[in-house]
């Protein structure tokens, strides 16, 4: 597992474009968001916290799904599966590598939002940062799982409007969920990003820790389930 994680991290280190997408795009987006609401700082303070976690979720989903697809199509994954290691070790290695990148990404984005841009929240800043890391891990886990259903990088990118965009529209970011029609409200309740957004919103508002913990556990459960389902898509070869 550790060897796989080190190999993936070394590959990412040699890919400056991917590193730029992971480490620089989310801070740029949160900065743009701050500029859009420069005349309404209260809106930035209310929505900026959840956005700190949503942007890393999106970028981690894109990078992870494409990176894993490359491993599958290049034959690297098949060669690894001929070695005496379990599918769980292999998948956890990928998960560990991208979880490290998720933590770095969330830390950079949070540092820009809370430090340079002056994001102010009623709750604990550290709780918001931890939830942002968890959301990035959720994006990583869903990306690993969805990569199994793509044959080309173009197909992998198509999962963004199919999987990510509907969750962003229905999580409550644009319209409060209690104002949605019943069908959309029920649909949003089964989307993991809804729970991720709710957890960040409660943390930003300084709500009861039990509510935040409940949402975080749901997000963690979905991430673990996605990794477990991803393991079932790996096929071991004997030669």
Short mmCIF file of C-alpha atoms in Angstrom, two decimals:
data_model
loop_
_atom_site.label_atom_id
_atom_site.label_comp_id
_atom_site.label_asym_id
_atom_site.label_seq_id
_atom_site.Cartn_x
_atom_site.Cartn_y
_atom_site.Cartn_z
CA UNK A 1 0.00 0.00 0.00
CA UNK A 2 2.76 2.44 0.96
CA UNK A 3 4.76 1.58 -2.16
CA UNK A 4 1.73 2.25 -4.36
CA UNK A 5 1.07 5.55 -2.62
CA UNK A 6 4.69 6.66 -3.05
CA UNK A 7 4.62 5.74 -6.76
CA UNK A 8 1.43 7.71 -7.38
CA UNK A 9 2.77 10.74 -5.50
CA UNK A 10 5.97 10.63 -7.55
CA UNK A 11 3.92 10.56 -10.75
CA UNK A 12 1.91 13.57 -9.58
CA UNK A 13 5.10 15.43 -8.69
CA UNK A 14 6.29 15.06 -12.28
CA UNK A 15 2.99 16.39 -13.65
CA UNK A 16 2.98 20.19 -13.18
CA UNK A 17 -0.37 20.65 -14.92
CA UNK A 18 -2.13 18.30 -12.51
CA UNK A 19 -0.43 19.94 -9.55
CA UNK A 20 -1.59 23.33 -10.82
CA UNK A 21 -5.17 22.05 -11.11
CA UNK A 22 -5.05 20.64 -7.58
CA UNK A 23 -3.22 23.39 -5.74
CA UNK A 24 -3.89 26.63 -7.62
CA UNK A 25 -7.29 26.36 -9.29
CA UNK A 26 -9.39 26.11 -6.06
CA UNK A 27 -7.71 29.18 -4.47
CA UNK A 28 -8.19 31.11 -7.72
CA UNK A 29 -11.87 30.14 -7.81
CA UNK A 30 -12.44 31.12 -4.18
CA UNK A 31 -10.69 34.43 -4.89
CA UNK A 32 -12.95 35.03 -7.89
CA UNK A 33 -15.94 34.20 -5.72
CA UNK A 34 -14.77 36.78 -3.16
CA UNK A 35 -14.43 39.42 -5.87
CA UNK A 36 -17.93 38.74 -7.16
CA UNK A 37 -19.40 39.49 -3.72
CA UNK A 38 -17.03 42.29 -2.81
CA UNK A 39 -19.98 44.61 -2.12
CA UNK A 40 -21.76 41.91 -0.08
CA UNK A 41 -19.19 40.45 2.35
CA UNK A 42 -21.93 38.79 4.41
CA UNK A 43 -22.79 36.60 1.41
CA UNK A 44 -19.14 35.60 1.04
CA UNK A 45 -18.92 34.75 4.75
CA UNK A 46 -22.07 32.61 4.52
CA UNK A 47 -21.30 30.69 1.33
CA UNK A 48 -17.51 30.97 1.23
CA UNK A 49 -17.03 28.30 3.92
CA UNK A 50 -18.93 25.59 2.05
CA UNK A 51 -17.20 26.61 -1.19
CA UNK A 52 -13.84 25.90 0.49
CA UNK A 53 -14.90 22.25 0.51
CA UNK A 54 -16.86 22.09 -2.75
CA UNK A 55 -14.04 23.30 -5.01
CA UNK A 56 -11.57 20.63 -3.76
CA UNK A 57 -14.30 17.98 -4.14
CA UNK A 58 -14.69 18.86 -7.81
CA UNK A 59 -11.00 19.05 -8.72
CA UNK A 60 -10.16 15.85 -6.84
CA UNK A 61 -12.94 14.01 -8.69
CA UNK A 62 -11.58 15.12 -12.07
CA UNK A 63 -7.92 14.39 -11.34
CA UNK A 64 -8.54 11.05 -9.64
CA UNK A 65 -10.89 9.66 -12.28
CA UNK A 66 -8.54 10.55 -15.14
CA UNK A 67 -5.40 9.37 -13.32
CA UNK A 68 -6.96 6.02 -12.45
CA UNK A 69 -8.24 5.63 -16.00
CA UNK A 70 -4.71 6.14 -17.32
CA UNK A 71 -3.50 3.38 -15.01
CA UNK A 72 -6.15 1.07 -16.41
CA UNK A 73 -5.69 1.88 -20.11
CA UNK A 74 -1.87 1.93 -20.03
CA UNK A 75 -1.72 -1.59 -18.63
CA UNK A 76 -0.06 -0.47 -15.39
CA UNK A 77 -2.98 -1.68 -13.31
CA UNK A 78 -3.00 -5.09 -14.99
CA UNK A 79 0.74 -5.52 -14.35
CA UNK A 80 0.30 -4.56 -10.72
CA UNK A 81 -2.51 -7.07 -10.34
CA UNK A 82 -0.12 -9.89 -11.29
CA UNK A 83 1.94 -9.13 -8.18
CA UNK A 84 1.28 -10.75 -4.79
CA UNK A 85 -0.73 -7.88 -3.33
CA UNK A 86 -4.40 -7.64 -2.48
CA UNK A 87 -6.86 -5.45 -4.33
CA UNK A 88 -7.51 -3.63 -1.07
CA UNK A 89 -3.80 -2.81 -0.67
CA UNK A 90 -3.69 -1.47 -4.21
CA UNK A 91 -6.79 0.66 -3.90
CA UNK A 92 -5.82 1.93 -0.45
CA UNK A 93 -2.46 2.92 -1.89
CA UNK A 94 -4.15 5.07 -4.51
CA UNK A 95 -6.54 6.37 -1.86
CA UNK A 96 -3.70 7.26 0.50
CA UNK A 97 -1.76 9.13 -2.19
CA UNK A 98 -4.74 11.18 -3.27
CA UNK A 99 -5.80 11.70 0.36
CA UNK A 100 -2.42 13.34 0.98
CA UNK A 101 -2.98 15.59 -2.02
CA UNK A 102 -6.51 16.29 -0.79
CA UNK A 103 -5.16 17.44 2.57
CA UNK A 104 -2.59 19.70 0.92
CA UNK A 105 -5.19 21.08 -1.47
CA UNK A 106 -7.71 21.81 1.28
CA UNK A 107 -5.01 23.40 3.44
CA UNK A 108 -3.90 25.73 0.61
CA UNK A 109 -7.48 26.68 -0.28
CA UNK A 110 -8.39 27.28 3.36
CA UNK A 111 -5.25 29.33 3.93
CA UNK A 112 -6.15 31.62 1.05
CA UNK A 113 -9.81 31.89 2.09
CA UNK A 114 -9.28 32.51 5.79
CA UNK A 115 -5.92 34.26 5.61
CA UNK A 116 -5.68 36.37 2.47
CA UNK A 117 -9.38 36.85 1.75
CA UNK A 118 -10.57 37.32 5.33
CA UNK A 119 -13.31 34.68 5.38
CA UNK A 120 -15.13 34.96 8.72
CA UNK A 121 -17.12 32.06 10.18
CA UNK A 122 -19.03 31.71 13.45
CA UNK A 123 -17.79 28.18 14.06
CA UNK A 124 -14.34 26.67 14.34
CA UNK A 125 -12.00 27.33 11.42
CA UNK A 126 -10.24 24.01 12.02
CA UNK A 127 -13.52 22.10 11.77
CA UNK A 128 -14.21 23.77 8.42
CA UNK A 129 -10.72 22.83 7.21
CA UNK A 130 -11.12 19.22 8.34
CA UNK A 131 -14.47 18.99 6.56
CA UNK A 132 -12.89 20.46 3.43
CA UNK A 133 -10.27 17.69 3.55
CA UNK A 134 -13.02 15.10 4.01
CA UNK A 135 -14.92 16.50 1.02
CA UNK A 136 -11.79 16.31 -1.11
CA UNK A 137 -11.40 12.68 -0.05
CA UNK A 138 -15.03 12.10 -1.03
CA UNK A 139 -14.29 13.50 -4.48
CA UNK A 140 -11.25 11.24 -4.70
CA UNK A 141 -13.24 8.12 -3.75
CA UNK A 142 -16.05 8.85 -6.22
CA UNK A 143 -13.48 9.57 -8.92
CA UNK A 144 -11.77 6.22 -8.35
CA UNK A 145 -15.12 4.46 -8.54
CA UNK A 146 -16.39 6.26 -11.65
CA UNK A 147 -13.12 5.68 -13.52
CA UNK A 148 -14.08 2.02 -13.84
CA UNK A 149 -16.95 2.94 -16.16
CA UNK A 150 -14.90 4.99 -18.63
CA UNK A 151 -12.78 3.75 -21.53
CA UNK A 152 -11.22 7.05 -22.58
CA UNK A 153 -10.27 10.29 -20.86
CA UNK A 154 -13.09 12.01 -22.73
CA UNK A 155 -15.56 9.58 -21.19
CA UNK A 156 -14.04 10.19 -17.76
CA UNK A 157 -14.56 13.95 -18.13
CA UNK A 158 -18.19 13.31 -19.08
CA UNK A 159 -18.80 12.11 -15.52
CA UNK A 160 -18.29 15.68 -14.30
CA UNK A 161 -21.59 17.01 -15.72
CA UNK A 162 -23.24 13.67 -15.01
CA UNK A 163 -22.11 13.20 -11.40
CA UNK A 164 -20.72 16.47 -10.04
CA UNK A 165 -22.91 19.19 -11.54
CA UNK A 166 -26.29 17.75 -10.43
CA UNK A 167 -24.98 17.46 -6.88
CA UNK A 168 -23.76 21.05 -6.92
CA UNK A 169 -27.14 22.26 -8.18
CA UNK A 170 -29.17 20.31 -5.61
CA UNK A 171 -26.95 20.37 -2.50
CA UNK A 172 -28.47 23.66 -1.30
CA UNK A 173 -25.76 26.00 -2.48
CA UNK A 174 -27.92 27.86 -5.03
CA UNK A 175 -31.39 27.28 -3.59
CA UNK A 176 -32.20 26.18 -0.02
CA UNK A 177 -33.35 22.58 -0.07
CA UNK A 178 -36.54 23.36 1.87
CA UNK A 179 -37.60 25.60 -1.05
CA UNK A 180 -37.20 22.87 -3.67
CA UNK A 181 -40.06 20.81 -4.99
CA UNK A 182 -40.56 17.55 -3.16
CA UNK A 183 -39.02 15.32 -5.85
CA UNK A 184 -35.81 17.37 -6.00
CA UNK A 185 -35.61 17.55 -2.22
CA UNK A 186 -35.82 13.76 -1.95
CA UNK A 187 -33.28 13.36 -4.74
CA UNK A 188 -30.85 15.75 -3.07
CA UNK A 189 -31.11 13.78 0.18
CA UNK A 190 -29.38 10.76 -1.39
CA UNK A 191 -26.54 12.78 -2.92
CA UNK A 192 -23.33 12.74 -0.88
CA UNK A 193 -22.42 16.35 -1.71
CA UNK A 194 -25.65 17.44 0.00
CA UNK A 195 -24.40 16.03 3.29
CA UNK A 196 -20.96 17.50 2.67
CA UNK A 197 -22.48 20.93 2.05
CA UNK A 198 -24.77 20.64 5.08
CA UNK A 199 -21.82 19.72 7.30
CA UNK A 200 -19.83 22.72 6.12
CA UNK A 201 -22.84 25.03 6.47
CA UNK A 202 -23.44 23.87 10.06
CA UNK A 203 -19.74 24.25 10.86
CA UNK A 204 -19.65 27.77 9.40
CA UNK A 205 -22.74 28.74 11.40
CA UNK A 206 -21.32 27.28 14.61
CA UNK A 207 -24.19 24.81 15.07
CA UNK A 208 -24.16 21.90 17.49
CA UNK A 209 -21.13 19.59 17.06
CA UNK A 210 -23.41 16.55 16.94
CA UNK A 211 -25.07 17.77 13.74
CA UNK A 212 -21.71 18.43 12.10
CA UNK A 213 -20.44 15.01 13.19
CA UNK A 214 -23.52 13.30 11.74
CA UNK A 215 -22.98 14.88 8.34
CA UNK A 216 -19.24 14.11 8.43
CA UNK A 217 -19.91 10.44 9.22
CA UNK A 218 -22.31 10.18 6.28
CA UNK A 219 -19.68 11.66 3.96
CA UNK A 220 -17.02 9.33 5.35
CA UNK A 221 -19.33 6.33 4.94
CA UNK A 222 -19.98 7.19 1.29
CA UNK A 223 -16.24 7.60 0.65
CA UNK A 224 -15.43 4.23 2.22
CA UNK A 225 -18.28 2.56 0.32
CA UNK A 226 -17.07 4.05 -2.98
CA UNK A 227 -13.57 2.69 -2.33
CA UNK A 228 -15.00 -0.74 -1.49
CA UNK A 229 -17.09 -0.76 -4.66
CA UNK A 230 -14.04 0.39 -6.62
CA UNK A 231 -12.14 -2.66 -5.38
CA UNK A 232 -14.73 -4.90 -7.01
CA UNK A 233 -13.91 -3.42 -10.42
CA UNK A 234 -10.28 -4.55 -10.22
CA UNK A 235 -9.56 -7.83 -12.01
CA UNK A 236 -6.61 -9.96 -11.00
CA UNK A 237 -4.63 -11.67 -13.75
CA UNK A 238 -2.49 -14.73 -13.17
CA UNK A 239 -0.01 -14.17 -16.00
#
